[in-house]
Amino acid sequence: MADAPRRILLQTARLRVSLPGKYRIDYLDGDWHGSAAACDGTRQWTVYPNRVVTEPAKPLSEDWADLVDPAWLPASGWRLSAAGAQDIGGRRGWRIWADAADEDDRRGFRGARIFPRAAVVVDAELGIVLRLAFLVDDRPAVCFELHDVTVAPADDVAGFGAEIPPGTRVVEASSVFDYLDIPRPVKAAWTAGQAGLAGASAVAGWLKGPRSS
C-alpha cells in the first residue's frame, strides 16, 4: 500500500526582540491564533481581528525564546555533536546534532519527548538559533527558521507596543476564555465553578437555553 501523502503546514511571522523583556510578533501567514502579540516590558497585548487582550508583561513564549537565546542547548540533557558550517537565509552558522540517549534524557526543548533527534544551526556572529529542526528517521518533522535577520541600533526602542484602532474592544485578561473569546454565559459559569457545582449548573442552563452572543 502506498504511503499517505505528507501534509506540509507553513506559518510565517515577523519577530522583533529587545532582550530581556521586549518583543513584537506579527503573524503574517498560516493558521495562527491572532494577528500580533507585543510586549513593551510592562504590558503585553494579543491582537485578534475583533478584540485586543491585554495583561501584565509575560516572557517570550518558549518556541520563540528557544531561537533567540540558545542557552538552553548545552544544559538540555541531550548529547551534542558538531556537524560543520551551514548557511541559513544568507547567514553563516554552525550545525549541531542533538541526540537523546534514552527517553529520560529527552528534555530541554520543545518536542523532546516525541522526537529523539534535532538539528540545530547557531548563527556564527549573533549566537541565535537560525534553524531548529526535530527529526524522524533523519527527516524534518517540525522546523523553525529565522530569515532576513537584521540588528537594530541600540537606541531603537520603538515598535514594541500595539496599535489599537479607535472603537476596538480591549479585554483585560482574567482567564483562558478571554483568549478564546468564549461567550459571556460560559465565562460566568467558569467563574461560578470556582466556588462549587454552581458552575456546572450554569453551563447546563446555557447549553439548553437560547444562545446569544
Short mmCIF file of C-alpha atoms in Angstrom, two decimals:
data_model
loop_
_atom_site.label_atom_id
_atom_site.label_comp_id
_atom_site.label_asym_id
_atom_site.label_seq_id
_atom_site.Cartn_x
_atom_site.Cartn_y
_atom_site.Cartn_z
CA MET A 1 0.00 0.00 0.00
CA ALA A 2 1.35 3.40 -0.97
CA ASP A 3 2.31 5.81 1.79
CA ALA A 4 -0.19 8.56 2.54
CA PRO A 5 0.81 11.95 1.11
CA ARG A 6 2.69 14.15 3.54
CA ARG A 7 0.84 17.26 4.71
CA ILE A 8 3.03 20.34 4.99
CA LEU A 9 1.88 23.28 7.10
CA LEU A 10 3.77 26.55 6.71
CA GLN A 11 3.49 29.53 9.04
CA THR A 12 5.26 32.87 8.67
CA ALA A 13 5.72 35.60 11.25
CA ARG A 14 7.89 38.69 11.77
CA LEU A 15 9.74 38.76 15.10
CA ARG A 16 11.29 41.82 16.76
CA VAL A 17 13.10 41.37 20.09
CA SER A 18 14.95 43.57 22.56
CA LEU A 19 16.19 41.47 25.46
CA PRO A 20 15.36 40.92 28.20
CA GLY A 21 11.65 41.71 28.05
CA LYS A 22 10.53 43.50 24.89
CA TYR A 23 9.18 41.80 21.78
CA ARG A 24 6.64 42.02 18.98
CA ILE A 25 5.40 39.17 16.80
CA ASP A 26 3.33 39.88 13.69
CA TYR A 27 1.64 36.73 12.37
CA LEU A 28 1.76 37.08 8.60
CA ASP A 29 0.64 33.80 7.03
CA GLY A 30 -0.64 30.44 8.21
CA ASP A 31 -3.05 29.12 10.84
CA TRP A 32 -2.16 31.46 13.70
CA HIS A 33 -4.43 32.35 16.62
CA GLY A 34 -4.43 36.12 16.44
CA SER A 35 -2.67 38.65 14.26
CA ALA A 36 0.02 40.03 16.60
CA ALA A 37 1.50 39.79 20.09
CA ALA A 38 3.56 42.56 21.68
CA CYS A 39 5.21 43.34 25.00
CA ASP A 40 6.94 46.59 25.97
CA GLY A 41 8.37 45.18 29.20
CA THR A 42 5.42 46.39 31.27
CA ARG A 43 2.26 45.32 29.42
CA GLN A 44 1.53 42.59 26.92
CA TRP A 45 -1.08 42.71 24.14
CA THR A 46 -2.50 39.94 21.96
CA VAL A 47 -4.30 41.28 18.90
CA TYR A 48 -7.26 39.45 17.34
CA PRO A 49 -9.49 40.57 14.46
CA ASN A 50 -12.33 41.56 16.85
CA ARG A 51 -10.53 42.49 20.11
CA VAL A 52 -7.26 43.09 21.92
CA VAL A 53 -6.44 41.11 25.07
CA THR A 54 -4.02 42.81 27.45
CA GLU A 55 -2.32 41.79 30.70
CA PRO A 56 0.91 42.39 32.65
CA ALA A 57 4.13 41.61 30.78
CA LYS A 58 4.93 37.94 30.13
CA PRO A 59 8.14 36.33 28.85
CA LEU A 60 8.51 35.48 25.19
CA SER A 61 6.89 32.10 24.52
CA GLU A 62 9.13 29.05 24.57
CA ASP A 63 9.07 28.45 20.80
CA TRP A 64 10.49 31.91 20.11
CA ALA A 65 12.72 32.08 23.17
CA ASP A 66 14.49 28.87 22.11
CA LEU A 67 15.56 30.66 18.91
CA VAL A 68 16.53 33.99 20.46
CA ASP A 69 18.57 32.63 23.36
CA PRO A 70 20.14 29.16 22.90
CA ALA A 71 21.48 28.99 26.47
CA TRP A 72 19.15 26.00 26.97
CA LEU A 73 21.13 23.94 24.44
CA PRO A 74 24.21 22.92 26.47
CA ALA A 75 22.06 22.40 29.58
CA SER A 76 19.32 20.42 27.84
CA GLY A 77 20.43 16.91 28.82
CA TRP A 78 20.93 15.93 25.18
CA ARG A 79 24.16 14.57 23.69
CA LEU A 80 25.59 17.25 21.36
CA SER A 81 27.98 16.88 18.44
CA ALA A 82 29.32 19.41 15.93
CA ALA A 83 28.43 18.92 12.26
CA GLY A 84 30.29 21.72 10.47
CA ALA A 85 29.26 25.03 8.92
CA GLN A 86 25.90 25.69 7.25
CA ASP A 87 24.34 28.84 5.80
CA ILE A 88 20.70 29.66 6.59
CA GLY A 89 18.99 32.57 4.87
CA GLY A 90 22.32 34.00 3.75
CA ARG A 91 23.87 33.88 7.25
CA ARG A 92 26.75 31.64 8.24
CA GLY A 93 26.04 29.25 11.07
CA TRP A 94 27.35 26.18 12.87
CA ARG A 95 25.33 22.98 12.75
CA ILE A 96 24.90 20.89 15.89
CA TRP A 97 23.30 17.47 16.25
CA ALA A 98 21.33 16.84 19.44
CA ASP A 99 20.62 13.20 20.29
CA ALA A 100 18.87 11.64 23.29
CA ALA A 101 20.42 8.52 24.76
CA ASP A 102 17.02 7.41 26.13
CA GLU A 103 13.62 8.88 26.93
CA ASP A 104 14.74 10.16 30.31
CA ASP A 105 17.22 12.46 28.54
CA ARG A 106 14.67 13.97 26.18
CA ARG A 107 14.13 17.26 27.88
CA GLY A 108 15.25 20.84 27.45
CA PHE A 109 13.36 22.00 24.38
CA ARG A 110 10.02 21.71 22.63
CA GLY A 111 9.12 18.29 21.21
CA ALA A 112 11.85 16.48 23.13
CA ARG A 113 9.54 13.74 24.38
CA ILE A 114 8.40 12.97 20.83
CA PHE A 115 11.48 13.38 18.65
CA PRO A 116 14.74 11.61 19.56
CA ARG A 117 16.95 13.84 17.41
CA ALA A 118 17.23 17.50 16.44
CA ALA A 119 19.43 19.51 14.09
CA VAL A 120 20.32 23.00 15.35
CA VAL A 121 22.09 25.73 13.38
CA VAL A 122 23.54 28.55 15.52
CA ASP A 123 24.40 31.89 13.92
CA ALA A 124 28.19 32.31 13.89
CA GLU A 125 28.01 36.06 14.59
CA LEU A 126 24.97 36.62 16.83
CA GLY A 127 24.73 33.29 18.65
CA ILE A 128 20.99 32.95 17.95
CA VAL A 129 19.40 29.79 16.56
CA LEU A 130 18.81 30.13 12.83
CA ARG A 131 17.20 26.71 12.49
CA LEU A 132 15.74 24.22 14.96
CA ALA A 133 14.52 21.04 13.26
CA PHE A 134 13.13 17.97 15.02
CA LEU A 135 13.78 14.81 13.03
CA VAL A 136 12.11 11.46 12.41
CA ASP A 137 14.29 8.97 10.54
CA ASP A 138 16.63 11.91 9.86
CA ARG A 139 13.88 13.80 8.03
CA PRO A 140 12.49 17.12 9.38
CA ALA A 141 9.12 16.73 11.09
CA VAL A 142 8.91 20.16 12.75
CA CYS A 143 11.20 23.02 11.76
CA PHE A 144 11.66 26.63 12.93
CA GLU A 145 13.82 29.01 10.88
CA LEU A 146 14.85 32.65 11.09
CA HIS A 147 15.39 34.55 7.83
CA ASP A 148 16.20 38.17 6.92
CA VAL A 149 17.88 38.72 10.29
CA THR A 150 18.94 42.32 10.98
CA VAL A 151 20.34 44.06 14.06
CA ALA A 152 18.62 47.31 15.05
CA PRO A 153 20.62 50.22 16.54
CA ALA A 154 20.97 50.07 20.32
CA ASP A 155 18.88 53.23 20.74
CA ASP A 156 15.98 51.91 18.63
CA VAL A 157 13.43 51.05 21.32
CA ALA A 158 10.22 51.84 19.43
CA GLY A 159 7.80 49.33 17.97
CA PHE A 160 7.11 47.06 20.95
CA GLY A 161 3.58 48.22 21.70
CA ALA A 162 0.27 47.53 19.99
CA GLU A 163 -1.57 49.99 17.78
CA ILE A 164 -5.21 49.76 18.86
CA PRO A 165 -7.68 51.36 16.41
CA PRO A 166 -10.42 53.54 17.93
CA GLY A 167 -13.50 51.53 18.89
CA THR A 168 -11.63 48.24 19.26
CA ARG A 169 -12.78 46.12 22.20
CA VAL A 170 -9.98 45.85 24.79
CA VAL A 171 -10.19 42.96 27.27
CA GLU A 172 -8.16 42.68 30.47
CA ALA A 173 -7.20 39.01 30.66
CA SER A 174 -8.51 37.15 33.69
CA SER A 175 -8.83 33.58 32.33
CA VAL A 176 -8.09 31.47 29.26
CA PHE A 177 -11.60 32.24 27.99
CA ASP A 178 -10.54 35.81 27.23
CA TYR A 179 -8.11 34.45 24.66
CA LEU A 180 -10.66 32.03 23.20
CA ASP A 181 -13.41 34.68 23.04
CA ILE A 182 -15.87 32.34 24.77
CA PRO A 183 -19.46 33.72 25.12
CA ARG A 184 -20.18 35.53 28.37
CA PRO A 185 -22.52 32.86 29.86
CA VAL A 186 -19.72 30.29 29.68
CA LYS A 187 -17.27 32.71 31.28
CA ALA A 188 -19.78 33.31 34.06
CA ALA A 189 -20.23 29.57 34.51
CA TRP A 190 -16.48 29.07 34.77
CA THR A 191 -16.22 31.81 37.40
CA ALA A 192 -19.06 30.30 39.39
CA GLY A 193 -17.43 26.90 39.08
CA GLN A 194 -14.51 28.11 41.14
CA ALA A 195 -16.90 28.18 44.09
CA GLY A 196 -18.53 24.76 43.54
CA LEU A 197 -21.22 22.99 41.50
CA ALA A 198 -22.97 26.19 40.51
CA GLY A 199 -20.65 26.36 37.53
CA ALA A 200 -21.85 23.05 36.14
CA SER A 201 -25.47 24.14 36.54
CA ALA A 202 -24.81 27.40 34.72
CA VAL A 203 -23.15 25.61 31.82
CA ALA A 204 -26.04 23.16 31.55
CA GLY A 205 -28.53 26.03 31.56
CA TRP A 206 -26.67 27.85 28.82
CA LEU A 207 -26.48 24.74 26.63
CA LYS A 208 -30.21 24.10 26.97
CA GLY A 209 -31.43 27.67 26.61
CA PRO A 210 -31.41 30.18 23.73
CA ARG A 211 -27.89 31.16 22.76
CA SER A 212 -26.94 34.74 22.17
CA SER A 213 -23.59 36.49 21.98
#
